[in-house]
Amino acid sequence: MQVILAQPRGFCAGVVRAIEIVDRALVKHGAPVFVRHEIVHNKHVVEALRHKGARFVEELDEVPTGAVTIFSAHGVSRDVESDAKTRQLHSIDATCPLVIKVHTQGRQYAASGRTVILIGHAGHPEVEGTMGQIPGKVILVQSEAEVALLDLPTDTPVAYVTQTTLSVDDTRNIIAALSGRFANLVGPDTRDICYATQNRQSAVRELSKRVEVILVIGATNSSNSNRLREIGTESGVPSYLIADGSELNPEWVRGVEVVGITAGASAPEEMVKDVIATLRQLGPVDVSVMDGREEHAEFRLPAELADPSPRKRAAGTATAETAPQPDPQTAAG
Ligand code: SF4
């Protein structure tokens, strides 16, 4: 069996940063540190951090007064931020800088008097956080059909922002529907969309031209991983979302000569290796990596955690202070 790995795949800079924040908070403050929501949507990552002393909670009323509390990469609403202050929590924000950028854009649009529309998935923590970061009413739309149902006059000044785990391709039709509906519509430059989402989706599209089956490594509650599976299926290739090798059904690859593997932005590379090891139990496997974008993005850590970790000092790698805050457009490489 030939296995082709998508390039890029797996961890993005926002996920690396969020995990590093929990790691460093544990070193600096000692266990336990509390994390609101899964730091990233991956049970292996969460379990590894739990093992080190992180405690995951869904709401702040589960956190003792004054405790160190980390907000996940998905971001939180202003209500959550102010609740943390009221409870005198020592909060550390692991929200991805690209999500914060969406918050800032939304606030600017609202301040200029526009009705803000968020294109995203209802119930996703990033969507809840973004809606709660923009003052006034934010309207969530999930499809072109919902655009048609919007109860707004066509001359309303409108602006849209998007959930980061949707790509340019995902949002194109909804934005076109908004343009057809509203004469005065503005939105961010499409190059502002998350580089990692776009790159992983483009890679899986390329992968789908060369393989018979696609295995997407990621969690069922990971929006970007689900989207990768959907793109594989839409491209006409049977595609399956699995957390690790234990979820691989041998029937999916029986008689298959070329298997493609990709991983969502919150899935560790160890899980890709785990799936390859499981495939090897079924027969000889030849692994190659497809040509694709190299990513070099690295996001700066919060100031209070920016001292180089012992691990990084020993490795002699760039420290958080010296690492540049990338422009996500160039970071896409
Ligand atoms: S997928 Fe994009 S927006 Fe989400 S954490 Fe990664 S870099 Fe940030």
GROMACS .gro file of C-alpha atoms and ligand atoms in nm:
model
  341
    1MET     CA    1   0.000   0.000   0.000
    2GLN     CA    2   0.120   0.347  -0.085
    3VAL     CA    3   0.044   0.621   0.173
    4ILE     CA    4   0.063   0.987   0.070
    5LEU     CA    5   0.069   1.248   0.347
    6ALA     CA    6  -0.087   1.588   0.277
    7GLN     CA    7   0.138   1.892   0.305
    8PRO     CA    8   0.064   2.090   0.514
    9ARG     CA    9  -0.131   1.893   0.772
   10GLY     CA   10  -0.176   1.895   1.150
   11PHE     CA   11  -0.084   2.160   1.406
   12CYS     CA   12  -0.115   2.526   1.311
   13ALA     CA   13   0.065   2.812   1.485
   14GLY     CA   14  -0.241   2.898   1.696
   15VAL     CA   15  -0.262   2.544   1.836
   16VAL     CA   16   0.113   2.524   1.904
   17ARG     CA   17   0.088   2.855   2.091
   18ALA     CA   18  -0.214   2.747   2.297
   19ILE     CA   19  -0.050   2.423   2.408
   20GLU     CA   20   0.272   2.610   2.489
   21ILE     CA   21   0.075   2.853   2.703
   22VAL     CA   22  -0.068   2.572   2.917
   23ASP     CA   23   0.272   2.404   2.942
   24ARG     CA   24   0.443   2.725   3.051
   25ALA     CA   25   0.165   2.822   3.292
   26LEU     CA   26   0.207   2.484   3.462
   27VAL     CA   27   0.583   2.539   3.493
   28LYS     CA   28   0.543   2.897   3.617
   29HIS     CA   29   0.245   2.859   3.851
   30GLY     CA   30   0.245   2.487   3.929
   31ALA     CA   31  -0.051   2.251   3.905
   32PRO     CA   32  -0.335   2.286   3.887
   33VAL     CA   33  -0.404   2.544   3.622
   34PHE     CA   34  -0.761   2.561   3.496
   35VAL     CA   35  -0.848   2.571   3.128
   36ARG     CA   36  -1.187   2.688   3.012
   37HIS     CA   37  -1.307   2.450   2.742
   38GLU     CA   38  -1.073   2.205   2.566
   39ILE     CA   39  -0.760   2.411   2.493
   40VAL     CA   40  -0.783   2.276   2.137
   41HIS     CA   41  -1.026   2.018   2.007
   42ASN     CA   42  -0.818   1.704   2.049
   43LYS     CA   43  -0.854   1.446   2.324
   44HIS     CA   44  -0.490   1.334   2.303
   45VAL     CA   45  -0.369   1.691   2.357
   46VAL     CA   46  -0.616   1.743   2.640
   47GLU     CA   47  -0.524   1.415   2.810
   48ALA     CA   48  -0.151   1.491   2.791
   49LEU     CA   49  -0.205   1.832   2.953
   50ARG     CA   50  -0.442   1.686   3.212
   51HIS     CA   51  -0.170   1.440   3.302
   52LYS     CA   52   0.065   1.735   3.367
   53GLY     CA   53  -0.185   1.905   3.597
   54ALA     CA   54  -0.425   2.104   3.378
   55ARG     CA   55  -0.792   2.089   3.480
   56PHE     CA   56  -1.048   2.142   3.207
   57VAL     CA   57  -1.378   2.312   3.289
   58GLU     CA   58  -1.667   2.433   3.079
   59GLU     CA   59  -1.765   2.729   3.295
   60LEU     CA   60  -1.579   2.961   3.529
   61ASP     CA   61  -1.800   2.878   3.830
   62GLU     CA   62  -1.606   2.549   3.842
   63VAL     CA   63  -1.282   2.742   3.911
   64PRO     CA   64  -1.175   2.838   4.266
   65THR     CA   65  -1.138   3.210   4.334
   66GLY     CA   66  -0.799   3.347   4.232
   67ALA     CA   67  -0.689   3.037   4.038
   68VAL     CA   68  -0.485   3.054   3.717
   69THR     CA   69  -0.734   3.014   3.431
   70ILE     CA   70  -0.653   2.986   3.063
   71PHE     CA   71  -0.900   3.074   2.788
   72SER     CA   72  -0.884   2.828   2.498
   73ALA     CA   73  -0.758   2.902   2.145
   74HIS     CA   74  -1.117   2.950   2.029
   75GLY     CA   75  -1.161   3.274   2.225
   76VAL     CA   76  -1.422   3.387   2.476
   77SER     CA   77  -1.692   3.651   2.499
   78ARG     CA   78  -1.654   3.975   2.692
   79ASP     CA   79  -1.899   3.835   2.949
   80VAL     CA   80  -1.658   3.552   3.022
   81GLU     CA   81  -1.367   3.798   3.052
   82SER     CA   82  -1.560   4.013   3.295
   83ASP     CA   83  -1.682   3.709   3.490
   84ALA     CA   84  -1.317   3.608   3.532
   85LYS     CA   85  -1.240   3.954   3.673
   86THR     CA   86  -1.534   3.936   3.913
   87ARG     CA   87  -1.410   3.600   4.037
   88GLN     CA   88  -1.058   3.746   4.071
   89LEU     CA   89  -0.914   3.476   3.851
   90HIS     CA   90  -0.562   3.503   3.716
   91SER     CA   91  -0.663   3.470   3.354
   92ILE     CA   92  -0.427   3.398   3.064
   93ASP     CA   93  -0.561   3.430   2.712
   94ALA     CA   94  -0.467   3.155   2.466
   95THR     CA   95  -0.707   3.285   2.200
   96CYS     CA   96  -0.539   3.249   1.860
   97PRO     CA   97  -0.420   3.589   1.730
   98LEU     CA   98  -0.611   3.525   1.408
   99VAL     CA   99  -0.934   3.484   1.607
  100ILE     CA  100  -0.856   3.807   1.794
  101LYS     CA  101  -0.810   3.972   1.456
  102VAL     CA  102  -1.168   3.873   1.366
  103HIS     CA  103  -1.290   4.018   1.700
  104THR     CA  104  -1.112   4.345   1.622
  105GLN     CA  105  -1.254   4.362   1.271
  106GLY     CA  106  -1.604   4.297   1.400
  107ARG     CA  107  -1.575   4.568   1.666
  108GLN     CA  108  -1.452   4.817   1.406
  109TYR     CA  109  -1.744   4.739   1.177
  110ALA     CA  110  -1.992   4.772   1.465
  111ALA     CA  111  -1.833   5.104   1.572
  112SER     CA  112  -1.878   5.239   1.219
  113GLY     CA  113  -2.252   5.176   1.248
  114ARG     CA  114  -2.279   4.861   1.040
  115THR     CA  115  -2.489   4.556   1.118
  116VAL     CA  116  -2.237   4.275   1.165
  117ILE     CA  117  -2.301   3.931   1.017
  118LEU     CA  118  -2.086   3.640   1.131
  119ILE     CA  119  -2.052   3.351   0.889
  120GLY     CA  120  -1.998   3.040   1.100
  121HIS     CA  121  -2.139   2.733   1.271
  122ALA     CA  122  -2.391   2.776   1.554
  123GLY     CA  123  -2.272   2.641   1.887
  124HIS     CA  124  -1.900   2.640   1.803
  125PRO     CA  125  -1.705   2.801   2.089
  126GLU     CA  126  -1.524   3.037   1.851
  127VAL     CA  127  -1.859   3.161   1.720
  128GLU     CA  128  -1.992   3.212   2.072
  129GLY     CA  129  -1.676   3.401   2.165
  130THR     CA  130  -1.679   3.620   1.855
  131MET     CA  131  -2.048   3.706   1.893
  132GLY     CA  132  -1.978   3.802   2.252
  133GLN     CA  133  -1.681   4.022   2.161
  134ILE     CA  134  -1.869   4.250   1.922
  135PRO     CA  135  -2.102   4.506   2.081
  136GLY     CA  136  -2.463   4.517   1.967
  137LYS     CA  137  -2.648   4.253   1.775
  138VAL     CA  138  -2.440   4.014   1.565
  139ILE     CA  139  -2.634   3.798   1.320
  140LEU     CA  140  -2.506   3.446   1.258
  141VAL     CA  141  -2.556   3.299   0.911
  142GLN     CA  142  -2.462   2.943   0.825
  143SER     CA  143  -2.582   2.908   0.466
  144GLU     CA  144  -2.699   3.091   0.155
  145ALA     CA  145  -3.055   2.992   0.248
  146GLU     CA  146  -3.021   3.182   0.576
  147VAL     CA  147  -2.905   3.492   0.388
  148ALA     CA  148  -3.233   3.488   0.196
  149LEU     CA  149  -3.425   3.480   0.525
  150LEU     CA  150  -3.249   3.781   0.682
  151ASP     CA  151  -3.503   4.033   0.800
  152LEU     CA  152  -3.306   4.345   0.704
  153PRO     CA  153  -3.378   4.621   0.448
  154THR     CA  154  -3.153   4.589   0.142
  155ASP     CA  155  -3.000   4.933   0.201
  156THR     CA  156  -2.880   4.841   0.554
  157PRO     CA  157  -2.506   4.908   0.596
  158VAL     CA  158  -2.380   4.556   0.657
  159ALA     CA  159  -2.038   4.401   0.729
  160TYR     CA  160  -1.945   4.038   0.754
  161VAL     CA  161  -1.673   3.850   0.940
  162THR     CA  162  -1.607   3.476   0.930
  163GLN     CA  163  -1.525   3.190   1.163
  164THR     CA  164  -1.155   3.115   1.110
  165THR     CA  165  -1.202   2.746   1.043
  166LEU     CA  166  -1.401   2.827   0.731
  167SER     CA  167  -1.186   2.886   0.423
  168VAL     CA  168  -1.222   3.133   0.138
  169ASP     CA  169  -1.384   2.851  -0.059
  170ASP     CA  170  -1.630   2.771   0.221
  171THR     CA  171  -1.752   3.126   0.253
  172ARG     CA  172  -1.750   3.230  -0.114
  173ASN     CA  173  -2.113   3.141  -0.189
  174ILE     CA  174  -2.248   3.294   0.132
  175ILE     CA  175  -2.056   3.616   0.067
  176ALA     CA  176  -2.189   3.621  -0.291
  177ALA     CA  177  -2.542   3.581  -0.153
  178LEU     CA  178  -2.483   3.871   0.088
  179SER     CA  179  -2.348   4.084  -0.198
  180GLY     CA  180  -2.658   4.010  -0.400
  181ARG     CA  181  -2.880   4.104  -0.108
  182PHE     CA  182  -2.713   4.417   0.032
  183ALA     CA  183  -2.595   4.718  -0.169
  184ASN     CA  184  -2.374   4.847   0.112
  185LEU     CA  185  -2.168   4.545   0.218
  186VAL     CA  186  -1.808   4.534   0.337
  187GLY     CA  187  -1.590   4.255   0.468
  188PRO     CA  188  -1.226   4.171   0.532
  189ASP     CA  189  -0.983   4.103   0.251
  190THR     CA  190  -1.008   3.735   0.163
  191ARG     CA  191  -0.632   3.712   0.224
  192ASP     CA  192  -0.715   3.776   0.591
  193ILE     CA  193  -0.870   3.433   0.629
  194CYS     CA  194  -0.677   3.186   0.846
  195TYR     CA  195  -0.374   3.067   0.646
  196ALA     CA  196  -0.378   2.725   0.814
  197THR     CA  197  -0.739   2.651   0.726
  198GLN     CA  198  -0.691   2.753   0.364
  199ASN     CA  199  -0.362   2.564   0.323
  200ARG     CA  200  -0.496   2.238   0.475
  201GLN     CA  201  -0.807   2.251   0.259
  202SER     CA  202  -0.609   2.322  -0.060
  203ALA     CA  203  -0.376   2.034   0.028
  204VAL     CA  204  -0.658   1.784   0.077
  205ARG     CA  205  -0.806   1.888  -0.258
  206GLU     CA  206  -0.470   1.812  -0.424
  207LEU     CA  207  -0.442   1.489  -0.227
  208SER     CA  208  -0.783   1.376  -0.347
  209LYS     CA  209  -0.656   1.370  -0.709
  210ARG     CA  210  -0.396   1.108  -0.623
  211VAL     CA  211  -0.554   0.867  -0.373
  212GLU     CA  212  -0.842   0.620  -0.346
  213VAL     CA  213  -0.926   0.676   0.020
  214ILE     CA  214  -0.857   0.969   0.256
  215LEU     CA  215  -0.808   0.932   0.630
  216VAL     CA  216  -0.846   1.260   0.818
  217ILE     CA  217  -0.690   1.255   1.164
  218GLY     CA  218  -0.883   1.476   1.403
  219ALA     CA  219  -1.161   1.500   1.658
  220THR     CA  220  -1.530   1.477   1.576
  221ASN     CA  221  -1.583   1.816   1.746
  222SER     CA  222  -1.304   1.978   1.544
  223SER     CA  223  -1.464   2.205   1.286
  224ASN     CA  224  -1.163   2.221   1.056
  225SER     CA  225  -1.110   1.842   1.067
  226ASN     CA  226  -1.473   1.779   0.973
  227ARG     CA  227  -1.436   2.021   0.685
  228LEU     CA  228  -1.130   1.834   0.556
  229ARG     CA  229  -1.331   1.512   0.552
  230GLU     CA  230  -1.618   1.686   0.372
  231ILE     CA  231  -1.382   1.823   0.106
  232GLY     CA  232  -1.240   1.476   0.046
  233THR     CA  233  -1.591   1.336   0.006
  234GLU     CA  234  -1.699   1.624  -0.219
  235SER     CA  235  -1.395   1.550  -0.436
  236GLY     CA  236  -1.531   1.200  -0.492
  237VAL     CA  237  -1.293   1.014  -0.260
  238PRO     CA  238  -1.429   0.807   0.034
  239SER     CA  239  -1.304   1.001   0.338
  240TYR     CA  240  -1.309   0.910   0.705
  241LEU     CA  241  -1.245   1.115   1.018
  242ILE     CA  242  -1.061   0.921   1.288
  243ALA     CA  243  -0.892   1.022   1.613
  244ASP     CA  244  -0.612   0.765   1.588
  245GLY     CA  245  -0.521   0.421   1.457
  246SER     CA  246  -0.764   0.243   1.690
  247GLU     CA  247  -1.056   0.391   1.493
  248LEU     CA  248  -0.935   0.270   1.154
  249ASN     CA  249  -1.174   0.018   0.998
  250PRO     CA  250  -0.967  -0.225   0.785
  251GLU     CA  251  -1.261  -0.255   0.544
  252TRP     CA  252  -1.206   0.107   0.434
  253VAL     CA  253  -0.864   0.022   0.289
  254ARG     CA  254  -0.918  -0.337   0.176
  255GLY     CA  255  -0.787  -0.371  -0.181
  256VAL     CA  256  -0.684  -0.004  -0.186
  257GLU     CA  257  -0.342   0.074  -0.334
  258VAL     CA  258  -0.306   0.445  -0.251
  259VAL     CA  259  -0.427   0.597   0.077
  260GLY     CA  260  -0.410   0.969   0.156
  261ILE     CA  261  -0.368   1.097   0.511
  262THR     CA  262  -0.417   1.447   0.641
  263ALA     CA  263  -0.470   1.590   0.990
  264GLY     CA  264  -0.675   1.876   1.129
  265ALA     CA  265  -0.507   2.182   1.278
  266SER     CA  266  -0.547   2.044   1.631
  267ALA     CA  267  -0.426   1.688   1.560
  268PRO     CA  268  -0.074   1.591   1.674
  269GLU     CA  269   0.167   1.432   1.426
  270GLU     CA  270   0.198   1.136   1.666
  271MET     CA  271  -0.157   1.039   1.569
  272VAL     CA  272  -0.060   1.038   1.201
  273LYS     CA  273   0.224   0.800   1.290
  274ASP     CA  274  -0.019   0.592   1.492
  275VAL     CA  275  -0.248   0.552   1.191
  276ILE     CA  276   0.046   0.458   0.966
  277ALA     CA  277   0.152   0.198   1.225
  278THR     CA  278  -0.200   0.054   1.217
  279LEU     CA  279  -0.193   0.040   0.837
  280ARG     CA  280   0.141  -0.144   0.860
  281GLN     CA  281  -0.032  -0.415   1.063
  282LEU     CA  282  -0.241  -0.482   0.750
  283GLY     CA  283   0.056  -0.511   0.512
  284PRO     CA  284   0.365  -0.337   0.373
  285VAL     CA  285   0.329   0.041   0.352
  286ASP     CA  286   0.535   0.291   0.153
  287VAL     CA  287   0.499   0.647   0.288
  288SER     CA  288   0.565   0.969   0.095
  289VAL     CA  289   0.477   1.334   0.148
  290MET     CA  290   0.311   1.530  -0.130
  291ASP     CA  291   0.460   1.860  -0.244
  292GLY     CA  292   0.290   2.149  -0.070
  293ARG     CA  293   0.331   2.474   0.116
  294GLU     CA  294   0.585   2.499   0.393
  295GLU     CA  295   0.448   2.694   0.689
  296HIS     CA  296   0.672   2.902   0.915
  297ALA     CA  297   0.417   3.091   1.123
  298GLU     CA  298   0.492   3.136   1.492
  299PHE     CA  299   0.276   3.347   1.722
  300ARG     CA  300   0.413   3.545   2.013
  301LEU     CA  301   0.324   3.423   2.362
  302PRO     CA  302   0.152   3.639   2.626
  303ALA     CA  303   0.411   3.862   2.796
  304GLU     CA  304   0.389   3.689   3.134
  305LEU     CA  305   0.489   3.355   2.978
  306ALA     CA  306   0.739   3.485   2.729
  307ASP     CA  307   1.056   3.373   2.908
  308PRO     CA  308   1.224   3.097   2.713
  309SER     CA  309   1.125   2.757   2.842
  310PRO     CA  310   1.404   2.525   2.957
  311ARG     CA  311   1.317   2.304   2.661
  312LYS     CA  312   1.364   2.586   2.411
  313ARG     CA  313   1.675   2.721   2.580
  314ALA     CA  314   1.831   2.376   2.564
  315ALA     CA  315   1.733   2.336   2.201
  316GLY     CA  316   1.866   2.681   2.116
  317THR     CA  317   1.552   2.768   1.920
  318ALA     CA  318   1.402   3.113   1.880
  319THR     CA  319   1.248   3.241   2.199
  320ALA     CA  320   0.904   3.384   2.232
  321GLU     CA  321   1.053   3.731   2.269
  322THR     CA  322   1.259   3.712   1.956
  323ALA     CA  323   1.011   3.524   1.744
  324PRO     CA  324   0.843   3.766   1.502
  325GLN     CA  325   0.469   3.813   1.512
  326PRO     CA  326   0.397   3.690   1.162
  327ASP     CA  327   0.179   3.850   0.907
  328PRO     CA  328  -0.052   3.555   0.842
  329GLN     CA  329  -0.051   3.634   0.472
  330THR     CA  330   0.324   3.587   0.442
  331ALA     CA  331   0.321   3.317   0.707
  332ALA     CA  332   0.134   3.097   0.464
  333GLY     CA  333   0.466   3.078   0.284
  334SF4     S1  334  -0.682   2.715   1.262
  334SF4    FE1  335  -0.614   2.928   1.220
  334SF4     S2  336  -0.740   3.055   1.353
  334SF4    FE2  337  -0.757   2.844   1.430
  334SF4     S3  338  -0.600   2.828   1.587
  334SF4    FE3  339  -0.506   2.761   1.395
  334SF4     S4  340  -0.406   2.945   1.308
  334SF4    FE4  341  -0.554   3.012   1.465
   0.00000   0.00000   0.00000
